[in-house]
Coordinates of C-alpha atoms and ligand atoms in Angstrom, one line a residue:
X1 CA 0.0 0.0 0.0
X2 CA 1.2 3.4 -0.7
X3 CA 2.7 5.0 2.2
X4 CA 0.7 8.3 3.9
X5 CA 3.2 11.0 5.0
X6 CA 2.5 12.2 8.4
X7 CA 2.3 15.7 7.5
X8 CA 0.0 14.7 5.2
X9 CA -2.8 12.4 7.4
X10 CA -4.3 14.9 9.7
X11 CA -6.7 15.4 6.4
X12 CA -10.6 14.8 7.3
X13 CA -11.2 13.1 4.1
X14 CA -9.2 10.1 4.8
X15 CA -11.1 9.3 8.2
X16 CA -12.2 5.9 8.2
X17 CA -10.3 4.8 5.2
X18 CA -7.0 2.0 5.7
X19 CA -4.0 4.0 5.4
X20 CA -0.1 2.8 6.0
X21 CA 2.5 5.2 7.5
X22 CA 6.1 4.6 8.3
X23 CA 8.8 6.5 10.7
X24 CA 10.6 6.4 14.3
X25 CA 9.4 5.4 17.2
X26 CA 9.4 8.5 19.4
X27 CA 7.4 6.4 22.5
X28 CA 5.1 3.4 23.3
X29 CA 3.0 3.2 26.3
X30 CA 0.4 1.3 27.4
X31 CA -1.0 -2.1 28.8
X32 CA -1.3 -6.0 28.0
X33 CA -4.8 -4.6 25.9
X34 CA -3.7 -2.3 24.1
X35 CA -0.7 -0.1 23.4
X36 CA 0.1 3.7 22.0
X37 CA 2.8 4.6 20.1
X38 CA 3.9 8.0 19.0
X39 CA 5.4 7.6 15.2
X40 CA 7.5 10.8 13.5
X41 CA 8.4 10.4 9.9
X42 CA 10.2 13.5 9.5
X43 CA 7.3 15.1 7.5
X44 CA 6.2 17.1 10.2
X45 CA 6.8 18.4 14.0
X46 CA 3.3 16.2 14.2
X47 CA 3.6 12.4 15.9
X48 CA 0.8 10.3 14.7
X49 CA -0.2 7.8 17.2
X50 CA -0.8 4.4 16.7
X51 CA -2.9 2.3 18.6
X52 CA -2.7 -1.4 19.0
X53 CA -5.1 -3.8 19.9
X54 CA -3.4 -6.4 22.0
X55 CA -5.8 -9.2 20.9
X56 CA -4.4 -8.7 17.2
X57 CA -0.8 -8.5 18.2
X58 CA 1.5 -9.9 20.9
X59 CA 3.5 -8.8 23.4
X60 CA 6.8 -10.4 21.5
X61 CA 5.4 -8.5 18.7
X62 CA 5.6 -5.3 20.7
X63 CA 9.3 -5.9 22.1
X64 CA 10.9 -4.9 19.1
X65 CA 9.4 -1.5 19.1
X66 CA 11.7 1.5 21.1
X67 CA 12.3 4.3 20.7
X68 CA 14.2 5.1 17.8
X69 CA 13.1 1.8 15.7
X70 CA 11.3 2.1 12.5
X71 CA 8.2 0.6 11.6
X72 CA 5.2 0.4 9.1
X73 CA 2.1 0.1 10.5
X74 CA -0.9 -0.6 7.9
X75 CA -4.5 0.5 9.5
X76 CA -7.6 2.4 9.5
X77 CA -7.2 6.1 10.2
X78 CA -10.3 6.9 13.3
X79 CA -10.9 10.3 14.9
X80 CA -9.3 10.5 17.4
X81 CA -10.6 11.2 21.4
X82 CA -7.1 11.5 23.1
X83 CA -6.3 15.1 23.8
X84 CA -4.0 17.0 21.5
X85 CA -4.8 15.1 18.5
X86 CA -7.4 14.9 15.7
X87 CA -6.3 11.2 15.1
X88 CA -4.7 8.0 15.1
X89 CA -4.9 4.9 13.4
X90 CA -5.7 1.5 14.6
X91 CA -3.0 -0.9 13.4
X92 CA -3.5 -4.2 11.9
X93 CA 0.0 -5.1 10.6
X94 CA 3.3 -4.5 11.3
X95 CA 6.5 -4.7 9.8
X96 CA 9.6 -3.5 12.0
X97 CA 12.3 -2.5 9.7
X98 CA 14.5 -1.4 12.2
X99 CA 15.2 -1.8 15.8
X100 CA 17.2 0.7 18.6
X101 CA 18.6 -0.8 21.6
X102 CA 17.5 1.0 24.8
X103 CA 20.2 0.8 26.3
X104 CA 22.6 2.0 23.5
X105 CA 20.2 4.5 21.0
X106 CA 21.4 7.9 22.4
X107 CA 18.2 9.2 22.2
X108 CA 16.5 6.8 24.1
X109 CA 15.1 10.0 26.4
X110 CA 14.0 13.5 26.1
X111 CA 15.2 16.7 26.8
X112 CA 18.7 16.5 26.2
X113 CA 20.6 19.6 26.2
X114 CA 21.6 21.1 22.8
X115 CA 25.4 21.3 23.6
X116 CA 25.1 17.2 24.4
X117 CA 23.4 17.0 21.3
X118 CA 25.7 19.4 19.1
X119 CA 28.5 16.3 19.9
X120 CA 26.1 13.6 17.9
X121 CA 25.2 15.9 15.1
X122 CA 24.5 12.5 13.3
X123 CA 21.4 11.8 15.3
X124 CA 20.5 15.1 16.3
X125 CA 18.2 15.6 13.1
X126 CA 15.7 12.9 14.9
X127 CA 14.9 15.2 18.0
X128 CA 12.2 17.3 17.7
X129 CA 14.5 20.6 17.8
X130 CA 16.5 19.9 15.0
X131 CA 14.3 18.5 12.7
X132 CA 12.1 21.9 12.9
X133 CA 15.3 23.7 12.6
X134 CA 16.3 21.6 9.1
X135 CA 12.3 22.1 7.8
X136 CA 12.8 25.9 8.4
X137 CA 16.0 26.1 6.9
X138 CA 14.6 24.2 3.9
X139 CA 12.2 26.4 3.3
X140 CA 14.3 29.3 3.8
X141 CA 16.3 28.7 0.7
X142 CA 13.3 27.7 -1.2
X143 CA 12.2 31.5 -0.2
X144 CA 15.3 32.5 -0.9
X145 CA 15.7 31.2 -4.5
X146 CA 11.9 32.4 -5.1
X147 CA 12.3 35.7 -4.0
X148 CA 15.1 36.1 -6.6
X149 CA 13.6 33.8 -9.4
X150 CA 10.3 36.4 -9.3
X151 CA 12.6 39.5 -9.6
X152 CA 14.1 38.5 -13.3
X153 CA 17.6 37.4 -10.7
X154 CA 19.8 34.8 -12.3
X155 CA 21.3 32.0 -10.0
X156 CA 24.9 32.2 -11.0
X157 CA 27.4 29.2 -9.9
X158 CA 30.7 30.9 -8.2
X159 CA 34.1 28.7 -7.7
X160 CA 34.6 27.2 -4.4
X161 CA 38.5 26.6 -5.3
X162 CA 40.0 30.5 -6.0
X163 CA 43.4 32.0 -7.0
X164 CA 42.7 35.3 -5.8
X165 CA 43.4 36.4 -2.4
X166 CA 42.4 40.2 -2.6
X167 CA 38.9 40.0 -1.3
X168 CA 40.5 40.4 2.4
X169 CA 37.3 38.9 3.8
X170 CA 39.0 36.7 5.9
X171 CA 41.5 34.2 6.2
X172 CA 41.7 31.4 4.1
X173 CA 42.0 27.6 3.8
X174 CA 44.5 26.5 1.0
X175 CA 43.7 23.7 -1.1
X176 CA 46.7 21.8 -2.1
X177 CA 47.5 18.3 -3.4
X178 CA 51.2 19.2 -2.6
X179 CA 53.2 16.4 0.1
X180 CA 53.2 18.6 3.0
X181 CA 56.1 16.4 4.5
X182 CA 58.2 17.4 1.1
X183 CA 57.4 21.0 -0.2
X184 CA 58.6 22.0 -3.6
X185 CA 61.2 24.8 -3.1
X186 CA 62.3 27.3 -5.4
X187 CA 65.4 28.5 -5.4
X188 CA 65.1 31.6 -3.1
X189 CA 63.6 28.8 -0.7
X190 CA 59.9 29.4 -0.9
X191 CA 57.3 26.8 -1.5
X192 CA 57.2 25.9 -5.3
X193 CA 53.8 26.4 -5.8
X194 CA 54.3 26.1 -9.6
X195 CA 54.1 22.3 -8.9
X196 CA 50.5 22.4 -7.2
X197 CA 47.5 21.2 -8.7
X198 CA 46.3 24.3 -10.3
X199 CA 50.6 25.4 -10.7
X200 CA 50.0 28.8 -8.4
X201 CA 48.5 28.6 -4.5
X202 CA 44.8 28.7 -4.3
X203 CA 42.6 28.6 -1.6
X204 CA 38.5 27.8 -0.7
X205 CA 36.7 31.3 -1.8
X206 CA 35.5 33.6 1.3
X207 CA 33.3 35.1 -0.6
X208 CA 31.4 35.1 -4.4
X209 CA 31.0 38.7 -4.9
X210 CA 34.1 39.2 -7.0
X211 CA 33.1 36.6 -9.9
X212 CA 29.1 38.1 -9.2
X213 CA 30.5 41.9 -10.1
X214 CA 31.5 39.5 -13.0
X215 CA 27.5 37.8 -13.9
X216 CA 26.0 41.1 -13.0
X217 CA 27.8 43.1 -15.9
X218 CA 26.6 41.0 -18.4
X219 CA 23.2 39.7 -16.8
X220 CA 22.5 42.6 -15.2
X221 CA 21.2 41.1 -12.2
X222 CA 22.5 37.7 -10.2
X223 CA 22.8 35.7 -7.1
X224 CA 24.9 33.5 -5.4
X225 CA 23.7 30.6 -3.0
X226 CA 26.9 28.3 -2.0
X227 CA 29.0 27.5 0.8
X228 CA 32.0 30.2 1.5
X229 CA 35.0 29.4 4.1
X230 CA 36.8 31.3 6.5
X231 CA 39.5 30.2 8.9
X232 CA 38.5 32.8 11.5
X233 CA 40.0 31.4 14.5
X234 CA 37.3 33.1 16.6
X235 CA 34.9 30.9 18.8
X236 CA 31.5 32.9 18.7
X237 CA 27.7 31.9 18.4
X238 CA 27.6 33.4 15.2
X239 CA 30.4 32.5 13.2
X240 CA 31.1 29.2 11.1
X241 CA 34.3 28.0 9.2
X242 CA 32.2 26.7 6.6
X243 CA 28.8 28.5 6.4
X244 CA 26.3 29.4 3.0
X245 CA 26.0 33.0 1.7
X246 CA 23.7 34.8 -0.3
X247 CA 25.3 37.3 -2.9
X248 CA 23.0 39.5 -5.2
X249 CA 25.0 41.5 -7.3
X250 CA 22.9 44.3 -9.4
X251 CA 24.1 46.0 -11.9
X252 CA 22.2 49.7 -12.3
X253 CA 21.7 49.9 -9.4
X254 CA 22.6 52.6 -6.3
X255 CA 23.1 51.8 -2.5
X256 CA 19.6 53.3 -2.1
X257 CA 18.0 50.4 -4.3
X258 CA 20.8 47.8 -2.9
X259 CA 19.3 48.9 0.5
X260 CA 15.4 48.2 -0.6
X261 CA 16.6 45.2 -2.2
X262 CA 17.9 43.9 0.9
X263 CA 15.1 45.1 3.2
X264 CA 12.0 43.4 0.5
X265 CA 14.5 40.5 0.2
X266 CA 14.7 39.2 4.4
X267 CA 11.4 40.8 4.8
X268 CA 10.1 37.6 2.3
X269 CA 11.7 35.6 3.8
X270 CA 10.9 35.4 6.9
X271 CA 7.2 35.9 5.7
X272 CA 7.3 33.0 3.8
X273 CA 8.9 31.0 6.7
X274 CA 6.0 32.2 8.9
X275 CA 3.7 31.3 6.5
X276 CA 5.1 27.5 5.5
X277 CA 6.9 26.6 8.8
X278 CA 3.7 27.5 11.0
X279 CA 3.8 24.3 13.6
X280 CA 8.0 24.5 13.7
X281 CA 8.0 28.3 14.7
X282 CA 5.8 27.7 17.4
X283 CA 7.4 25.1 18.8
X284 CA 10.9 26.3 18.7
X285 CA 8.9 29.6 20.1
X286 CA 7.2 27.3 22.8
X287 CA 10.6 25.8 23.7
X288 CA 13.3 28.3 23.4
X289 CA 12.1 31.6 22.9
X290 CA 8.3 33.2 23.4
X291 CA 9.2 36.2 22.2
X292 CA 10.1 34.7 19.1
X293 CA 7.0 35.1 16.8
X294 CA 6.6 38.6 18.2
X295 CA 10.3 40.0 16.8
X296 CA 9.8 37.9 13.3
X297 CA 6.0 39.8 13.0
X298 CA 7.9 43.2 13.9
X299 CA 10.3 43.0 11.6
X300 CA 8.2 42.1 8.7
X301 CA 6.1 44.9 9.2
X302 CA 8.5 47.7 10.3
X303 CA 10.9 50.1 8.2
X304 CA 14.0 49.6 9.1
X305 CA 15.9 52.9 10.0
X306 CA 18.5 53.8 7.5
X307 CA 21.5 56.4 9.2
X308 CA 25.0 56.9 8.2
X309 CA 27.7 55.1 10.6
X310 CA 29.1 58.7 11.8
X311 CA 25.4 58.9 13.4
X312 CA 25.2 55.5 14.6
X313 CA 29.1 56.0 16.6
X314 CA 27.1 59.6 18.1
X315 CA 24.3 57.6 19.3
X316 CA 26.3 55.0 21.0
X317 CA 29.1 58.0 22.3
X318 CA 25.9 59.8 23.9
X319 CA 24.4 56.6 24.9
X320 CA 25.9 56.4 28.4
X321 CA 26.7 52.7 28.1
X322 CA 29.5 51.2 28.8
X323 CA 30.4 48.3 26.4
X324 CA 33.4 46.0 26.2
X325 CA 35.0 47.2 23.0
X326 CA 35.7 51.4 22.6
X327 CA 33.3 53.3 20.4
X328 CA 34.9 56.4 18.3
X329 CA 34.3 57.3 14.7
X330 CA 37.4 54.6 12.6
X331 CA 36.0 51.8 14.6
X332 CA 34.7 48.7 13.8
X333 CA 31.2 48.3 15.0
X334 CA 31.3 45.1 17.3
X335 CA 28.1 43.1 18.3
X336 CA 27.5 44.9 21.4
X337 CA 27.7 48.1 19.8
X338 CA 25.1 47.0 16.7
X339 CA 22.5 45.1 19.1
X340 CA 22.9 47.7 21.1
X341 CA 21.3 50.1 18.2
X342 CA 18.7 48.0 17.0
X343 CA 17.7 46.7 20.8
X344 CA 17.9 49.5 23.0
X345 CA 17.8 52.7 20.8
X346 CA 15.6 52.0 17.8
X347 CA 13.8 48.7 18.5
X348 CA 14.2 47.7 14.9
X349 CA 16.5 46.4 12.3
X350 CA 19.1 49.3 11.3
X351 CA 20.6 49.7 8.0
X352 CA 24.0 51.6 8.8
X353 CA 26.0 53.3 5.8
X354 CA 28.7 55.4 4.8
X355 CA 31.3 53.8 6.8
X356 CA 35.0 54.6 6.9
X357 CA 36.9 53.5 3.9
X358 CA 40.0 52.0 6.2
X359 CA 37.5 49.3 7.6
X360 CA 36.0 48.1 4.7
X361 CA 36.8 46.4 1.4
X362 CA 39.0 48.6 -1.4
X363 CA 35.8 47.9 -3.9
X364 CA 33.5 49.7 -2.4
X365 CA 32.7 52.9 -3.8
X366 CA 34.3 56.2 -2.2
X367 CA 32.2 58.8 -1.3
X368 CA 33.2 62.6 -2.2
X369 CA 34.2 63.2 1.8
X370 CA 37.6 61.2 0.8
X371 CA 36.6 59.9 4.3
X372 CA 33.9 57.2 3.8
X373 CA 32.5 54.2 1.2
X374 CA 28.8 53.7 0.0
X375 CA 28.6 50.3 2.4
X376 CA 25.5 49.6 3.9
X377 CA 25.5 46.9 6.8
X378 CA 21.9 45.6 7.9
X379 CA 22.2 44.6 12.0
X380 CA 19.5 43.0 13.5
X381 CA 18.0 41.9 16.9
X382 CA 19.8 38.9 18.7
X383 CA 22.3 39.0 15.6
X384 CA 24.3 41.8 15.1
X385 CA 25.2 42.1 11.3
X386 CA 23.3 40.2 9.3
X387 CA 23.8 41.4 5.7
X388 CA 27.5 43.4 4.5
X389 CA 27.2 45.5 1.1
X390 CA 27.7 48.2 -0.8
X391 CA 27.9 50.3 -3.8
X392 CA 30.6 49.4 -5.9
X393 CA 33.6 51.6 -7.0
X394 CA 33.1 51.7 -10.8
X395 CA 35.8 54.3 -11.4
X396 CA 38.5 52.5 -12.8
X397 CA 41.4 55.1 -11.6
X398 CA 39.6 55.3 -8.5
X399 CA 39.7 52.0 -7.9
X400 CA 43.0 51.6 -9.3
X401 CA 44.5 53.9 -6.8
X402 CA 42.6 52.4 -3.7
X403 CA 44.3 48.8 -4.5
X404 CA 47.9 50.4 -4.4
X405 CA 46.7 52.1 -1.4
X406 CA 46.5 49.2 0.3
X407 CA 49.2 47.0 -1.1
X408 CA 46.4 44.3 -2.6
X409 CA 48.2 41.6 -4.7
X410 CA 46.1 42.1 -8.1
X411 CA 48.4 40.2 -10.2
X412 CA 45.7 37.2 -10.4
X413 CA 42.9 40.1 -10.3
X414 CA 43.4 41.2 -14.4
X415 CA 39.9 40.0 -14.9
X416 CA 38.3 41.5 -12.1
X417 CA 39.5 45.0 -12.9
X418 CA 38.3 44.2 -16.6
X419 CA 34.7 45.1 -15.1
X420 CA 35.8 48.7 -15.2
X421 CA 38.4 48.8 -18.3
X422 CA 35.2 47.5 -20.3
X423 CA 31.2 49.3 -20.2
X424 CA 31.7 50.0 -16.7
X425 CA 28.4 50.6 -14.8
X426 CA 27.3 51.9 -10.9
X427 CA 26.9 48.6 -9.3
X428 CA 25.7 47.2 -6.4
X429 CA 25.0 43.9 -4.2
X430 CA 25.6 42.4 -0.6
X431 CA 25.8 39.3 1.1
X432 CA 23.5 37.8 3.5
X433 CA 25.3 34.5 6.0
X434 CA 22.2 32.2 5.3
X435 CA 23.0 30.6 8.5
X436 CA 22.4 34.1 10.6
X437 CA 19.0 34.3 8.9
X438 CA 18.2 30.6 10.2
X439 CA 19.2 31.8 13.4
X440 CA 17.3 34.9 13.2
X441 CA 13.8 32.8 12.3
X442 CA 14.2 29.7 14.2
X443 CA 15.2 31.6 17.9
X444 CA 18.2 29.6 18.0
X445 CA 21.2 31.3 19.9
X446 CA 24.2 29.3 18.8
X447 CA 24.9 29.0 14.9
X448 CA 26.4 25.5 15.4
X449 CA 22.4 24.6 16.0
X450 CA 21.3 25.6 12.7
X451 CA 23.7 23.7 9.8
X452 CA 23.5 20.3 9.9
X453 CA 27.0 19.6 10.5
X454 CA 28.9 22.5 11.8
X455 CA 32.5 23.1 10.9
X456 CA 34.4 25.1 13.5
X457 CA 37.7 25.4 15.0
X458 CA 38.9 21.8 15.8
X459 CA 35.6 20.2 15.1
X460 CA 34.7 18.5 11.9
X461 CA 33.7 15.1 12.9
X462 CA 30.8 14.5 11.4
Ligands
LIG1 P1 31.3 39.7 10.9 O1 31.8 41.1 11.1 O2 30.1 39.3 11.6 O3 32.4 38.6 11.1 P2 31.9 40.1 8.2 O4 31.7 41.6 8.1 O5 33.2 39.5 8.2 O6 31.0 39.5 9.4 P3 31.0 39.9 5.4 O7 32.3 39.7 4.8 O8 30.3 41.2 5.3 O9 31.0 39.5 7.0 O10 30.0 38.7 5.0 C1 28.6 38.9 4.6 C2 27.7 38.2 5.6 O11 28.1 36.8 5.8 C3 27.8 38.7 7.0 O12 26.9 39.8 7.1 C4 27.3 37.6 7.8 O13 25.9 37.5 7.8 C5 27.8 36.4 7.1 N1 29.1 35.9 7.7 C6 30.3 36.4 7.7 N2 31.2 35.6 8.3 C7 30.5 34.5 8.7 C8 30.9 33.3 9.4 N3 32.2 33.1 9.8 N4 29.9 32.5 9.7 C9 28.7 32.7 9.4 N5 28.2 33.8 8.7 C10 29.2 34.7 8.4
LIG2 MN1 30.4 42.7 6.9

């Protein structure tokens, strides 16, 4: 018989008719006449429960069934009188596929905390928790690619493996097939390079935008969706060594329009989300975080306030606080300093621009002050930064000058600057960490809780 997804059964129509469903064994409970078990298949935060008559089945039958085993149970669906559920199905066969010893199934109870469960990652997708998590994050890039798709956007394939190490993003991992126990020298003694796979170094790309600037002046309008790397040493809740971005890259297009684009853009989102991932929400909101489905309404239906970074550094000067990190105008904005914007002073996501040129990337374009760049920086609540952008510098002299400002190694950039030798045009994008918009959605507090398998420092196990 064809199987019923869970997600699918709680349909009035198919009261009263024989259905067959198959999943885990989340519990059984019960008596020698008759015997409940709550069944998950994955389909839905919803358990399904199964009730069986002990004069059809026997209690060797039953022994088999644990939690974590896998079953298919063949039966006739029945409206259901237990509280909490619409129904449950009255099983007449059985078939155990798989069993879980009790004694040796991790999982075997509930309400194990998420740092225990961050160290199996490989059964943590059967809890509750993490399979609401994975189902939003689904649908998130679903969302994602829709938004885009609607918009006339065209999903443009970035390399993963790059030569080019001017993007100063952060640092990098090198990819090599070199024997690191016998380096190729040259003759001034460095590592030969000229022998490597791809015969110069090359490393995993932090970042897509630089071949995007590419799609976008001849498209006109792209995005990314891949997974990016950066070695950043540093230990926080909100930073991955391997994690997915998001990189629009519009060509026509001014930091005003790169700002609406990004505001529409994780404004659909998350509506979307709310509208698809109803019963997950509310039970990651029910168990971590009530005020959860409060913030994600807010932010889909507020502005978000725009302001230049000079302002935002006067509001946090005047604001009395005292926070970790210094605040003056040439710093970088820290967490504390952006949630402490959009918490405490505004109440809403901020867009901050016009930073200073020394603290953000030489292509961004330089405003007439000689002082600041056209990047635009989108912090949220709980998050901190959630999207980086900007305006692009598409002044070829300008830019030009900025790179031997700075020292950049552009000898492997020739077709990067090629952009502005040939029908250069004002251009704009940004990048949003897909992973802090899981976060954002989902209530989680610790971005190792909403990738599958998280890749940090010393910790790729699974
Ligand atoms: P941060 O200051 O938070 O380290 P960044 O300024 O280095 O971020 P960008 O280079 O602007 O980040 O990257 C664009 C977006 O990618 C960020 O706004 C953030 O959402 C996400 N992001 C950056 N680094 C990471 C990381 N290590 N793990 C997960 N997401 C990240
Ligand atoms: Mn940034």
């Amino acid at each position: 018989m064809k199987r019923t997804k869970i997600a699918d059964i709680f349909d009035p129509a198919l009261i009263d008719t024989t259905v067959t469903v198959k999943g885990w064994v989340r519990s059984r409970r019960g008596n020698k006449h008759v015997q409940f078990v709550a069944l998950n298949d994955g389909s839905s935060i919803k358990t399904l429960q199964v009730v069986f008559d002990m004069s059809k089945f026997s209690e060797e039958d039953m022994r088999p069934i644990t939690t974590g085993s896998s079953i298919a149970v063949t039966g006739t669906l029945v409206a259901s009188m237990g509280k909490g559920q619409t129904c449950e199905v009255q099983a007449d066969t059985l078939e155990v596929y798989g069993t879980a010893d009790p004694e040796a199934y991790p999982l075997q109870k509930k309400g194990h905390s998420l740092e225990f469960l961050r160290e199996i990652a490989h059964l943590r997708p059967r809890t509750n928790t993490f399979s609401a998590v994975l189902r939003v994050r689904s649908a998130l890039a679903f969302a994602i690619h829709r938004f885009f798709q609607e918009r006339g956007f065209f999903y443009l394939n970035t390399p993963l493996i790059t030569a080019s190490d001017a993007e100063g993003a952060g640092a990098m991992f090198q990819v090599t097939t070199l024997n690191l126990n016998e380096l190729p020298k040259t003759e001034e003694g460095k590592i030969d390079y000229s022998e490597d796979f791809f015969g110069k170094m090359t490393s995993l790309t932090v970042s897509g935008q630089l071949e995007g600037e590419l799609g976008a002046t001849a498209l006109g309008a792209i995005y990314t969706f891949g997974p990016t790397f950066r070695a950043e040493n540093s230990n926080t809740p909100r930073h991955l060594a391997e994690f997915w971005m998001i990189e629009p890259e519009v060509a026509f297009c001014d930091i005003a329009e790169n700002m609406d684009l990004a505001e529409d853009f994780i404004k659909y989102c998350i509506t979307y989300a709310l509208e698809t991932c109803k019963d997950d929400i509310e039970f990651l909101a029910k168990m971590y975080d009530e005020e959860l489905l409060n913030r994600l309404n807010e932010v889909v239906n507020c502005q978000f306030v725009r302001l230049t970074y000079t302002e935002g550094v006067d509001i946090l000067l005047k604001s009395g606080k005292k926070f970790e990190f210094p605040v003056y105008w040439g710093a970088d904005l820290q967490s504390e300093h952006e949630r402490y914007l959009v918490e405490e002073h505004f109440r809403r996501p901020v867009i901050l621009t016009d930073y200073p040129k020394e603290i953000k990337a030489f292509y961004m374009k330089q405003n007439d002050d000689g002082k600041t760049v056209r990047a635009m920086d989108v912090l949220f609540p709980k998050i901190g930064e959630i999207i980086g952008g900007s305006e692009r510098e598409e002044n070829y002299d300008k830019l030009m000058t900025r790179i031997e400002e700075l020292g950049i190694p552009m000898k492997d950039m020739w077709w990067y600057l090629d952009t502005r030798r040939f029908g250069t045009v004002p251009h704009s994008g940004f990048g949003l960490g897909f992973e802090r918009l899981v976060l954002f959605v989902t209530g989680m507090t610790n971005i190792r809780d909403v990738i599958p398998f998280p890749r940090t420092p010393k910790n790729a196990e699974f």
